[in-house]
Coordinates of C-alpha atoms in Angstrom, one line a residue:
X362 CA 12.8 1.4 -9.1
X363 CA 11.6 3.9 -11.8
X364 CA 11.2 7.2 -9.9
X365 CA 12.0 10.4 -11.4
X366 CA 14.8 11.9 -9.8
X367 CA 14.9 15.7 -9.4
X368 CA 17.5 18.0 -9.0
X369 CA 16.7 21.0 -7.3
X370 CA 18.8 24.5 -7.1
X371 CA 18.9 25.9 -3.7
X372 CA 19.8 30.0 -3.8
X373 CA 18.1 32.8 -5.3
X374 CA 18.3 33.3 -9.3
X375 CA 20.3 29.9 -9.6
X376 CA 19.2 27.5 -12.1
X377 CA 19.4 23.7 -12.8
X378 CA 20.8 22.7 -16.3
X379 CA 19.0 20.1 -18.2
X380 CA 21.0 18.8 -20.3
X381 CA 22.8 15.9 -19.4
X382 CA 20.9 14.6 -16.2
X383 CA 23.0 17.0 -13.6
X384 CA 22.1 19.7 -11.8
X385 CA 24.0 23.1 -13.5
X386 CA 23.3 26.5 -12.7
X387 CA 23.4 29.6 -15.2
X388 CA 24.4 32.3 -12.6
X389 CA 27.9 33.5 -12.6
X390 CA 30.8 34.3 -14.8
X391 CA 32.7 31.5 -16.5
X392 CA 35.4 30.8 -14.6
X393 CA 38.4 27.9 -16.1
X394 CA 40.5 25.8 -13.6
X395 CA 43.1 28.3 -12.9
X396 CA 46.3 28.0 -10.8
X397 CA 46.2 30.1 -7.8
X398 CA 48.8 32.0 -8.6
X399 CA 47.9 33.0 -12.4
X400 CA 46.4 36.6 -13.0
X401 CA 42.7 36.6 -14.4
X402 CA 41.9 39.9 -16.3
X403 CA 38.0 40.6 -15.8
X404 CA 36.1 40.9 -19.2
X405 CA 32.9 43.3 -19.3
X406 CA 29.9 41.9 -20.7
X407 CA 29.4 43.7 -23.7
X408 CA 33.2 44.7 -24.2
X409 CA 34.9 43.0 -26.9
X410 CA 37.1 39.6 -26.1
X411 CA 41.0 40.8 -25.6
X412 CA 43.3 38.3 -27.1
X413 CA 45.4 37.9 -23.5
X414 CA 48.5 36.2 -23.5
X415 CA 48.0 32.7 -22.7
X416 CA 49.7 32.8 -19.1
X417 CA 46.8 34.9 -18.3
X418 CA 44.2 32.1 -17.9
X419 CA 40.4 33.7 -17.6
X420 CA 37.4 32.6 -18.9
X421 CA 36.7 33.3 -22.7
X422 CA 32.8 33.9 -22.4
X423 CA 31.6 36.9 -21.3
X424 CA 29.5 37.2 -18.7
X425 CA 26.1 37.5 -20.1
X426 CA 26.5 35.9 -23.3
X427 CA 23.4 33.8 -24.1
X428 CA 23.2 30.2 -23.8
X429 CA 20.0 27.6 -23.7
X430 CA 18.8 26.7 -19.8
X431 CA 16.5 25.3 -18.4
X432 CA 14.9 24.5 -15.2
X433 CA 13.4 21.2 -13.5
X434 CA 10.3 21.6 -11.7
X435 CA 10.6 20.0 -8.0
X436 CA 8.8 16.8 -8.0
X437 CA 7.2 15.6 -11.2
X438 CA 10.9 16.3 -13.1
X439 CA 9.1 18.5 -15.7
X440 CA 11.2 20.1 -18.1
X441 CA 10.5 24.1 -18.7
X442 CA 12.2 27.1 -20.0
X443 CA 14.6 27.1 -22.4
X444 CA 15.4 29.8 -25.3
X445 CA 17.7 29.2 -27.8
X446 CA 21.3 30.8 -27.6
X447 CA 22.9 33.0 -30.0
X448 CA 26.1 31.7 -31.9
X449 CA 29.1 32.6 -31.1
X450 CA 30.9 33.6 -34.5
X451 CA 34.7 32.8 -34.5
X452 CA 37.2 33.8 -36.9
X453 CA 38.3 30.6 -37.9
X454 CA 35.5 28.8 -39.0
X455 CA 31.7 28.7 -38.5
X456 CA 29.6 29.6 -35.1
X457 CA 29.3 27.5 -32.3
X458 CA 27.6 28.4 -29.3
X459 CA 29.5 28.4 -26.0
X460 CA 28.0 29.9 -22.3
X461 CA 28.8 30.8 -19.1
X462 CA 29.4 28.4 -16.3
X463 CA 28.4 29.0 -12.7
X464 CA 29.0 29.3 -8.8
X465 CA 28.3 26.1 -6.7
X466 CA 25.0 25.1 -6.3
X467 CA 23.5 22.9 -3.6
X468 CA 22.0 20.0 -4.5
X469 CA 19.3 19.5 -2.1
X470 CA 17.5 16.2 -0.5
X471 CA 15.4 14.1 -3.1
X472 CA 14.9 10.6 -3.7
X473 CA 16.9 7.4 -4.3
X474 CA 18.8 7.9 -7.4
X475 CA 18.7 4.5 -9.7
X476 CA 20.2 3.8 -13.1
X477 CA 16.6 3.9 -14.5
X478 CA 15.8 6.9 -13.3
X479 CA 19.1 8.4 -14.2
X480 CA 18.6 7.0 -17.4
X481 CA 15.2 8.6 -18.1
X482 CA 16.4 11.9 -17.1
X483 CA 19.5 11.8 -19.4
X484 CA 17.4 10.8 -22.3
X485 CA 14.7 13.7 -22.2
X486 CA 17.4 16.1 -20.7
X487 CA 19.8 15.1 -24.3
X488 CA 17.5 16.4 -26.7
X489 CA 18.5 19.3 -28.4
X490 CA 16.9 22.4 -27.1
X491 CA 18.5 25.1 -28.9
X492 CA 19.1 26.3 -32.6
X493 CA 21.2 24.2 -34.2
X494 CA 24.5 26.4 -35.1
X495 CA 25.0 26.7 -39.1
X496 CA 28.0 24.7 -40.5
X497 CA 31.1 26.0 -41.1
X498 CA 32.6 26.3 -44.3
X499 CA 34.7 23.4 -45.2
X500 CA 38.6 23.3 -44.5
X501 CA 40.2 19.9 -45.4
X502 CA 43.4 21.6 -43.9
X503 CA 42.3 22.5 -40.2
X504 CA 40.5 20.5 -37.2
X505 CA 38.3 21.5 -34.3
X506 CA 38.3 20.0 -31.3
X507 CA 36.4 20.6 -27.8
X508 CA 37.1 20.6 -24.3
X509 CA 34.9 20.7 -21.7
X510 CA 37.4 22.7 -19.6
X511 CA 40.1 25.4 -20.3
X512 CA 43.7 25.3 -19.5
X513 CA 45.6 26.2 -15.7
X514 CA 48.8 26.7 -17.2
X515 CA 50.7 26.1 -20.5
X516 CA 53.5 25.0 -18.4
X517 CA 54.1 21.1 -19.1
X518 CA 55.9 20.4 -15.6
X519 CA 53.1 22.2 -13.8
X520 CA 49.7 20.3 -15.2
X521 CA 47.7 19.4 -12.9
X522 CA 44.1 19.0 -14.3
X523 CA 44.5 17.0 -17.7
X524 CA 42.1 17.3 -20.8
X525 CA 43.4 20.5 -22.6
X526 CA 46.4 20.5 -21.3
X527 CA 48.0 17.2 -21.9
X528 CA 46.5 17.0 -25.6
X529 CA 47.6 21.0 -26.2
X530 CA 50.8 19.2 -25.2
X531 CA 50.6 15.9 -27.2
X532 CA 50.9 18.7 -30.5
X533 CA 53.6 21.0 -29.0
X534 CA 56.1 19.1 -27.2
X535 CA 57.7 15.8 -26.8
X536 CA 58.8 13.4 -24.5
X537 CA 61.5 10.8 -24.5
X538 CA 59.2 8.2 -24.5
X539 CA 55.7 7.6 -25.5
X540 CA 53.1 5.0 -25.2
X541 CA 50.8 3.1 -27.2
X542 CA 46.9 1.8 -27.0
X543 CA 48.5 -1.5 -25.9
X544 CA 50.5 1.0 -23.0
X545 CA 53.8 -0.5 -24.7
X546 CA 56.9 2.1 -24.4
X547 CA 57.8 3.5 -27.5
X548 CA 60.4 6.0 -28.8
X549 CA 59.8 9.6 -29.5
X550 CA 62.6 12.0 -28.8
X551 CA 64.7 8.9 -27.5
X552 CA 65.3 6.3 -30.4
X553 CA 66.4 3.7 -28.0
X554 CA 67.5 2.9 -24.1
X555 CA 69.4 0.5 -22.3
X556 CA 69.3 -0.1 -18.5
X557 CA 72.1 -1.6 -16.6
X558 CA 72.3 -5.1 -15.1
X559 CA 70.9 -4.4 -11.7
X560 CA 68.5 -1.5 -13.1
X561 CA 69.9 1.6 -11.3
X562 CA 71.5 3.5 -14.4
X563 CA 69.4 4.1 -17.6
X564 CA 71.0 5.5 -20.9
X565 CA 69.0 6.8 -23.9
X566 CA 69.8 7.8 -26.8
X567 CA 68.3 11.1 -28.8
X568 CA 67.1 11.7 -31.7
X569 CA 69.6 13.6 -34.3
X570 CA 68.9 17.1 -36.0
X571 CA 65.3 17.9 -34.3
X572 CA 64.5 21.3 -33.9
X573 CA 62.6 23.5 -31.1
X574 CA 60.1 25.8 -32.6
X575 CA 62.2 28.7 -31.8
X576 CA 65.2 27.0 -34.6
X577 CA 67.2 25.8 -31.4
X578 CA 68.8 22.0 -32.1
X579 CA 67.6 19.5 -29.3
X580 CA 70.4 18.1 -27.7
X581 CA 71.2 16.3 -24.0
X582 CA 71.9 19.0 -22.1
X583 CA 68.0 20.3 -23.3
X584 CA 66.5 16.8 -21.6
X585 CA 69.0 17.8 -18.1
X586 CA 67.1 21.1 -18.1
X587 CA 64.1 19.6 -18.2
X588 CA 64.6 16.6 -15.4
X589 CA 66.1 18.8 -13.3
X590 CA 63.4 21.2 -13.3
X591 CA 60.8 18.5 -12.8
X592 CA 62.5 17.4 -9.4
X593 CA 63.0 21.3 -8.5
X594 CA 61.0 21.8 -5.3
X595 CA 60.0 25.4 -6.5
X596 CA 58.3 24.0 -9.9
X597 CA 56.1 21.8 -7.2
X598 CA 55.4 19.8 -10.3
X599 CA 53.4 16.2 -9.8
X600 CA 56.0 14.3 -11.0
X601 CA 59.0 15.5 -8.8
X602 CA 57.8 12.5 -6.3
X603 CA 57.7 10.1 -8.7
X604 CA 61.2 11.3 -10.1
X605 CA 62.9 11.0 -6.6
X606 CA 64.3 7.5 -7.7
X607 CA 66.5 9.5 -10.0
X608 CA 69.6 10.5 -8.2
X609 CA 71.7 12.1 -10.9
X610 CA 70.7 13.0 -15.1
X611 CA 73.7 14.1 -17.0
X612 CA 74.8 14.8 -20.6
X613 CA 77.4 12.1 -21.7
X614 CA 77.4 13.9 -25.4
X615 CA 74.9 15.7 -27.2
X616 CA 72.9 12.9 -28.3
X617 CA 73.0 10.4 -25.1
X618 CA 71.0 11.1 -21.6
X619 CA 72.0 9.3 -18.5
X620 CA 70.1 8.8 -15.8
X621 CA 71.5 7.1 -12.1
X622 CA 68.8 6.0 -9.8
X623 CA 69.0 5.4 -6.0
X624 CA 67.3 2.5 -6.3
X625 CA 66.4 -0.5 -9.2
X626 CA 63.1 0.8 -11.0
X627 CA 62.1 -1.6 -14.2
X628 CA 59.8 1.8 -14.8
X629 CA 62.2 4.1 -16.1
X630 CA 61.1 4.1 -19.7
X631 CA 57.2 4.5 -18.9
X632 CA 58.2 7.8 -16.3
X633 CA 60.0 9.4 -19.0
X634 CA 56.2 9.2 -21.0
X635 CA 54.9 11.1 -18.0
X636 CA 52.2 13.4 -18.8
X637 CA 54.3 16.4 -17.3
X638 CA 57.3 15.0 -18.9
X639 CA 57.5 17.6 -22.1
X640 CA 60.9 18.0 -22.7
X641 CA 61.8 21.8 -23.0
X642 CA 64.8 24.3 -23.5
X643 CA 66.2 26.9 -21.5
X644 CA 65.7 29.3 -24.4
X645 CA 62.5 29.2 -24.5
X646 CA 61.8 29.4 -20.9
X647 CA 61.0 33.2 -21.2
X648 CA 57.8 32.5 -22.7
X649 CA 56.5 29.1 -21.5
X650 CA 53.7 30.4 -20.1
X651 CA 52.6 32.8 -23.2
X652 CA 54.0 31.1 -26.4
X653 CA 55.3 28.3 -25.6
X654 CA 57.9 26.5 -28.0
X655 CA 58.8 22.2 -28.3
X656 CA 59.5 20.6 -30.7
X657 CA 56.1 18.8 -31.5
X658 CA 53.9 18.4 -34.6
X659 CA 52.3 22.0 -34.5
X660 CA 53.6 25.4 -33.3
X661 CA 51.6 27.6 -30.7
X662 CA 49.9 30.6 -32.6
X663 CA 47.8 31.6 -29.7
X664 CA 45.5 31.3 -26.6
X665 CA 42.5 33.5 -25.6
X666 CA 41.9 31.9 -22.4
X667 CA 38.2 30.2 -21.9
X668 CA 37.5 30.0 -25.5
X669 CA 40.0 28.6 -27.7
X670 CA 43.4 27.7 -28.8
X671 CA 45.3 27.7 -32.1
X672 CA 47.8 25.7 -33.3
X673 CA 49.8 25.5 -37.1
X674 CA 51.9 22.8 -38.9
X675 CA 55.7 23.0 -37.5
X676 CA 57.3 22.6 -41.2
X677 CA 60.3 21.0 -39.6
X678 CA 58.5 17.9 -37.5
X679 CA 61.3 15.1 -37.3
X680 CA 58.8 12.4 -38.9
X681 CA 58.1 12.8 -42.5
X682 CA 54.6 13.4 -44.1
X683 CA 53.7 14.4 -40.4
X684 CA 51.6 16.5 -39.7
X685 CA 48.9 16.1 -42.4
X686 CA 47.0 19.4 -41.3
X687 CA 47.7 22.9 -41.3
X688 CA 45.9 23.8 -38.3
X689 CA 44.2 23.1 -34.9
X690 CA 41.7 24.3 -33.2
X691 CA 41.4 23.7 -29.7
X692 CA 38.1 24.8 -28.2
X693 CA 36.8 25.2 -24.9
X694 CA 33.2 24.3 -24.9
X695 CA 31.6 23.6 -21.3
X696 CA 28.2 21.9 -22.3
X697 CA 28.6 18.7 -23.6
X698 CA 25.1 19.3 -25.5
X699 CA 26.3 22.6 -26.9
X700 CA 29.8 20.7 -28.1
X701 CA 27.8 17.8 -29.7
X702 CA 25.9 20.0 -31.5
X703 CA 28.7 21.6 -33.1
X704 CA 29.7 18.1 -34.2
X705 CA 26.2 17.5 -35.5
X706 CA 26.2 20.7 -37.5
X707 CA 30.1 20.3 -38.8
X708 CA 31.3 23.0 -36.5
X709 CA 33.1 20.8 -34.2
X710 CA 34.8 17.4 -35.6
X711 CA 36.2 15.5 -32.2
X712 CA 34.5 16.3 -29.1
X713 CA 36.8 14.9 -26.1
X714 CA 35.4 12.8 -23.6
X715 CA 31.9 12.0 -23.8
X716 CA 29.7 11.5 -20.9
X717 CA 27.4 8.3 -21.4
X718 CA 24.3 10.1 -21.8
X719 CA 25.7 11.5 -24.9
X720 CA 27.5 7.9 -26.0
X721 CA 24.3 7.1 -26.5
X722 CA 22.7 9.7 -28.4
X723 CA 25.7 9.8 -30.6
X724 CA 25.5 6.7 -31.9
X725 CA 22.2 7.6 -33.7
X726 CA 23.9 10.2 -35.6
X727 CA 24.2 10.1 -39.3
X728 CA 27.1 12.5 -39.3
X729 CA 29.3 11.4 -36.4
X730 CA 30.5 8.5 -34.5
X731 CA 31.4 7.4 -31.4
X732 CA 34.7 6.2 -30.8
X733 CA 35.2 4.4 -27.1
X734 CA 37.8 2.4 -25.3
X735 CA 38.5 1.1 -22.1
X736 CA 40.7 3.7 -19.9
X737 CA 42.6 3.7 -16.7
X738 CA 41.0 6.8 -15.8
X739 CA 39.0 6.2 -12.6
X740 CA 36.4 8.2 -10.2
X741 CA 36.2 7.8 -6.8
X742 CA 34.9 9.2 -3.2
X743 CA 37.9 10.8 -1.4
X744 CA 38.4 12.1 1.8
X745 CA 41.5 14.6 3.8
X746 CA 42.3 11.8 6.3
X747 CA 44.1 15.1 8.3
X748 CA 40.5 16.4 8.8
X749 CA 37.4 15.0 11.0
X750 CA 35.7 13.1 10.8
X751 CA 38.7 11.5 8.4
X752 CA 41.3 11.0 11.0
X753 CA 39.5 8.2 12.5
X754 CA 40.6 5.3 10.5
X755 CA 37.0 3.5 11.8
X756 CA 35.2 6.5 10.0
X757 CA 37.3 5.8 6.9
X758 CA 36.8 2.1 6.9
X759 CA 32.7 2.5 7.4
X760 CA 32.9 4.8 4.6
X761 CA 34.0 2.3 2.1
X762 CA 31.5 -0.1 3.5
X763 CA 28.5 2.6 2.1
X764 CA 29.9 2.3 -1.0
X765 CA 28.1 -0.5 -3.5
X766 CA 30.8 -0.4 -6.4
X767 CA 29.0 -2.2 -8.8
X768 CA 26.0 -0.2 -8.4
X769 CA 27.3 3.1 -8.1
X770 CA 29.3 2.0 -11.3
X771 CA 25.9 1.7 -13.3
X772 CA 24.5 4.5 -11.9
X773 CA 26.9 6.5 -13.3
X774 CA 28.2 5.3 -15.9
X775 CA 25.3 3.8 -17.5
X776 CA 27.7 0.4 -18.5
X777 CA 30.8 2.5 -19.3
X778 CA 32.4 2.0 -16.7
X779 CA 33.6 -1.2 -14.4
X780 CA 34.3 -1.5 -10.6
X781 CA 37.6 -1.6 -9.2
X782 CA 39.1 -1.8 -6.1
X783 CA 42.2 0.6 -6.5
X784 CA 43.5 2.8 -9.7
X785 CA 45.5 -1.1 -10.4
X786 CA 42.2 -1.8 -13.0
X787 CA 40.3 -4.9 -13.5
X788 CA 42.4 -5.5 -16.4
X789 CA 45.6 -5.9 -14.9
X790 CA 47.1 -9.0 -14.2
X791 CA 48.0 -7.4 -10.6
X792 CA 44.6 -6.7 -9.8
X793 CA 43.1 -8.6 -6.6
X794 CA 40.4 -10.4 -7.5
X795 CA 39.0 -12.1 -4.5
X796 CA 38.3 -8.3 -2.9
X797 CA 34.5 -7.9 -2.6
X798 CA 33.1 -4.8 -4.1
X799 CA 29.4 -4.8 -2.3
X800 CA 28.2 -2.5 0.9
X801 CA 28.4 -3.5 3.8
X802 CA 25.7 -1.5 5.8
X803 CA 25.2 -2.8 9.0
X804 CA 29.2 -2.9 9.2
X805 CA 29.1 0.8 8.3
X806 CA 27.0 1.5 11.2
X807 CA 28.6 -0.7 14.2
X808 CA 32.0 0.9 13.0
X809 CA 30.1 4.5 12.9
X810 CA 29.1 4.3 16.4
X811 CA 32.4 3.1 17.4
X812 CA 33.8 6.5 16.4
X813 CA 31.1 8.5 18.0
X814 CA 29.2 9.5 14.9
X815 CA 25.3 9.2 15.7
X816 CA 22.4 9.5 13.2
X817 CA 21.7 13.1 12.3
X818 CA 25.3 13.9 11.6
X819 CA 25.6 16.5 8.7
X820 CA 28.2 17.4 6.5
X821 CA 29.4 18.6 2.5
X822 CA 30.3 16.8 0.1
X823 CA 32.1 18.8 -3.2
X824 CA 31.9 18.0 -6.6
X825 CA 33.8 19.4 -9.8
X826 CA 31.0 20.8 -12.2
X827 CA 31.5 19.5 -15.8
X828 CA 31.2 15.8 -14.8
X829 CA 27.2 14.0 -15.3
X830 CA 29.2 11.1 -13.9
X831 CA 30.6 12.2 -10.8
X832 CA 27.4 13.8 -10.2
X833 CA 25.5 11.1 -10.5
X834 CA 28.0 8.9 -8.5
X835 CA 27.6 11.6 -5.7
X836 CA 23.9 11.0 -5.5
X837 CA 24.0 7.3 -5.3
X838 CA 27.0 7.6 -2.2
X839 CA 24.2 10.4 -0.7
X840 CA 21.5 7.9 -0.8
X841 CA 23.7 5.4 0.9
X842 CA 24.7 7.3 3.5
X843 CA 21.2 8.1 4.6
X844 CA 20.9 4.1 5.8
X845 CA 23.4 5.2 8.5
X846 CA 22.0 8.4 9.2
X847 CA 24.8 10.6 7.8
X848 CA 23.0 13.6 6.0
X849 CA 25.6 14.7 3.2
X850 CA 24.5 18.0 1.4
X851 CA 26.3 17.7 -2.3
X852 CA 27.8 21.0 -3.3
X853 CA 28.6 21.1 -7.1
X854 CA 31.7 23.5 -7.9
X855 CA 32.6 25.3 -11.2
X856 CA 35.9 23.2 -12.3
X857 CA 38.6 26.0 -11.5
X858 CA 36.9 26.6 -8.1
X859 CA 36.7 22.9 -7.0
X860 CA 40.5 22.6 -8.2
X861 CA 41.5 25.6 -6.5
X862 CA 39.9 25.6 -3.8
X863 CA 37.8 22.6 -2.6
X864 CA 40.6 19.9 -4.1
X865 CA 42.2 18.7 -1.4
X866 CA 41.4 21.5 1.1
X867 CA 37.5 19.8 2.4
X868 CA 37.1 16.6 4.2
X869 CA 34.8 15.2 1.6
X870 CA 34.7 15.1 -2.3
X871 CA 34.1 13.2 -5.2
X872 CA 37.3 13.4 -7.4
X873 CA 38.9 11.6 -10.6
X874 CA 42.5 11.4 -12.2
X875 CA 43.3 10.3 -15.6
X876 CA 45.0 6.4 -15.5
X877 CA 49.1 5.7 -15.3
X878 CA 50.4 3.0 -17.4
X879 CA 52.3 0.5 -14.5
X880 CA 51.1 0.3 -10.8
X881 CA 54.1 1.9 -9.4
X882 CA 53.1 5.2 -11.2
X883 CA 49.4 4.8 -10.4
X884 CA 49.5 4.1 -6.8
X885 CA 52.9 5.5 -5.4
X886 CA 52.1 9.4 -5.6
X887 CA 48.8 9.1 -4.3
X888 CA 49.1 6.5 -1.4
X889 CA 52.9 6.5 -0.1
X890 CA 52.9 8.5 2.7
X891 CA 55.8 10.7 0.7
X892 CA 53.5 10.6 -2.8
X893 CA 53.0 14.4 -4.0
X894 CA 49.4 13.4 -4.9
X895 CA 49.0 12.1 -1.2
X896 CA 50.6 14.9 0.5
X897 CA 48.6 17.7 -1.8
X898 CA 45.1 15.7 -1.6
X899 CA 44.6 12.7 0.9
X900 CA 47.3 13.1 3.9
X901 CA 47.2 9.9 4.2
X902 CA 49.8 7.8 5.8
X903 CA 50.1 3.9 6.9
X904 CA 53.6 2.3 7.4
X905 CA 52.7 -1.1 6.0
X906 CA 51.7 0.6 2.7
X907 CA 54.6 2.3 2.2
X908 CA 56.8 -1.0 2.8
X909 CA 54.6 -2.8 0.2
X910 CA 55.0 0.1 -2.3
X911 CA 58.6 0.6 -1.8
X912 CA 59.1 -3.2 -2.0
X913 CA 57.1 -3.4 -5.2
X914 CA 59.3 -0.6 -7.0
X915 CA 62.4 -2.0 -6.2
X916 CA 61.9 -5.4 -7.9
X917 CA 61.6 -6.5 -11.6
X918 CA 59.8 -10.0 -10.3
X919 CA 56.4 -10.1 -11.8
X920 CA 55.2 -12.6 -9.4
X921 CA 56.3 -10.5 -6.4
X922 CA 55.1 -7.6 -7.4
X923 CA 51.8 -9.4 -8.2
X924 CA 52.3 -10.9 -4.6
X925 CA 53.2 -7.3 -2.6
X926 CA 50.3 -5.2 -4.8
X927 CA 47.7 -7.8 -4.0
X928 CA 48.6 -7.3 0.0
X929 CA 48.2 -3.6 -1.0
X930 CA 44.8 -3.6 -2.4
X931 CA 43.7 -6.1 0.4
X932 CA 45.1 -3.0 3.2
X933 CA 43.3 -0.1 1.4
X934 CA 40.1 -1.9 0.5
X935 CA 39.7 -1.3 4.3
X936 CA 41.6 1.6 5.2
X937 CA 42.4 4.1 2.7
X938 CA 42.0 7.7 1.7
X939 CA 38.9 6.9 -0.3
X940 CA 37.0 4.8 -2.2
X941 CA 38.1 4.5 -6.1
X942 CA 35.1 3.3 -7.7
X943 CA 35.6 2.5 -11.4
X944 CA 37.9 3.2 -14.4
X945 CA 35.7 4.6 -16.7
X946 CA 35.7 4.4 -20.4
X947 CA 37.3 7.4 -22.8
X948 CA 34.7 7.7 -25.7
X949 CA 35.1 10.7 -28.1
X950 CA 32.7 11.7 -30.5
X951 CA 34.3 12.0 -34.0
X952 CA 32.7 13.6 -37.5
X953 CA 32.8 10.8 -40.5
X954 CA 35.0 13.2 -42.1
X955 CA 38.1 12.9 -39.7
X956 CA 40.1 9.6 -40.6
X957 CA 43.6 9.0 -39.2
X958 CA 42.4 9.0 -35.5
X959 CA 41.6 6.8 -32.9
X960 CA 41.9 7.8 -29.1
X961 CA 43.8 6.5 -26.4
X962 CA 43.0 4.3 -23.1
X963 CA 45.4 7.4 -21.9
X964 CA 42.6 9.8 -22.7
X965 CA 44.9 11.7 -25.3
X966 CA 43.7 12.8 -28.7
X967 CA 46.8 12.2 -31.6
X968 CA 45.5 14.9 -34.1
X969 CA 49.5 14.7 -36.2
X970 CA 48.2 11.7 -38.6
X971 CA 44.9 12.7 -38.8
X972 CA 43.0 14.3 -41.8
X973 CA 39.4 15.8 -42.6
X974 CA 37.8 15.4 -45.4
X975 CA 36.0 18.1 -47.8

């Protein structure tokens, strides 16, 4: 206990970041999370940044742009080096420093990481070590929100990343329904909905006189087009699998849409509030990846990939008095230390998804608050069940037994998360409280021996960058694996590289996903053999799990659902595609000048009713 943790970067020219108690590298070009088929024009150091069309996602920070860096010396954890970086001037307001992200780095073997060590490192590294950016000129009609990663696409149907993607869409588009902080389904473009007695036909009534940003009036044909597109195999939306319950969707009249389902399904209104279920029109598809147009409170103006997105007020929005702001600037700032400095200087108004160490630091601020809510977003250790050694269920169960969920949650989140069994959070009535969440090292050793995994077995474990909690979780799991003779080499990748080249393509990784609102939406796509996320990432197949999930989604009997989901949790607690370790809290750093805003447990930042005082 009490040992200092050390982070060693292996590789010539690589340096370890010392800002958020996590290994990070300075070398290389910044690369936001980009879909494989999207072009990324190269920007050369020293050249003026082009305004690239939004479909051509590429990093907005030019190679060679300065940013503070520090090197952690191996052994005693002493921090050395560190020069302030110049601020990058932006047209819309004051300067905010930014940085270029990094290529993969390897974390070498080091002593066991404890919460005390992690907290000590995080506290030391969170100290300001750069020149504070000067405050921007006050503009009470503009709000600036920072996100740690860029979008992969502007097309809502193809969203996979979350974060900036979901929140830009919340500003520009609408769905049929939405959900409040208590996850109750509320009207959005639909004013009401009604099921048939057998729950197989759902009829939605639309708001009249709603206009797209190009002036077209929304009608039922637009909704039909949206859902047919979401179900199109060629579009490859991750919402396609959940929407497989839908047989047909038709326009009854200009303001009425009817969904006919294959099975009774009580969660249809919640399904239409999905992150990818933004309603689009055929009339805007030519520019969906360059200048998207929805019906939302703000209109898209421009996106400088990897740098910022500019939105402006929609004067024709259907809710009176909304929005209250004239402009929204969504900044991409990968380093949380830099983003928090911008918040404290007045250059940023909201910092999205604060990591735990920044939460504790910002609570001492005189100019900003921390707003924190319990969320369903989960993080875990996952594996590819079609790759060795995880094609053997004994190895899967052994790796699950390595996880001491309460301890690893404490280390990774500093008390800002809750251990769980599956994506069903502990606050949900269907959570199975009887399942133990501690480690079983002797049991893991026995299973590994039966599977032929001998001491000295080595493998790599991949982690997306810009996530201190996932890096700490990976470190804690690596230390647990040592107890059974397994040597894990941690590979921390830039987010775009991880999601494009590693996620679902490597045997072992740490990953996370946004929370969903009903058990069916939380589980079916991930654990059912036909699930879209499962077939993309985990390749897990268990006939008994399929039967339980199929049965649970076709009944509206809550007691029966609780029984079925309880059995499901018992199965995957022993043989699953990974170990979902915890659900994390969602926190934002918010300037005290911001009113009318509160974070959502769905990790959404709704600024449509927000104001900023001068």
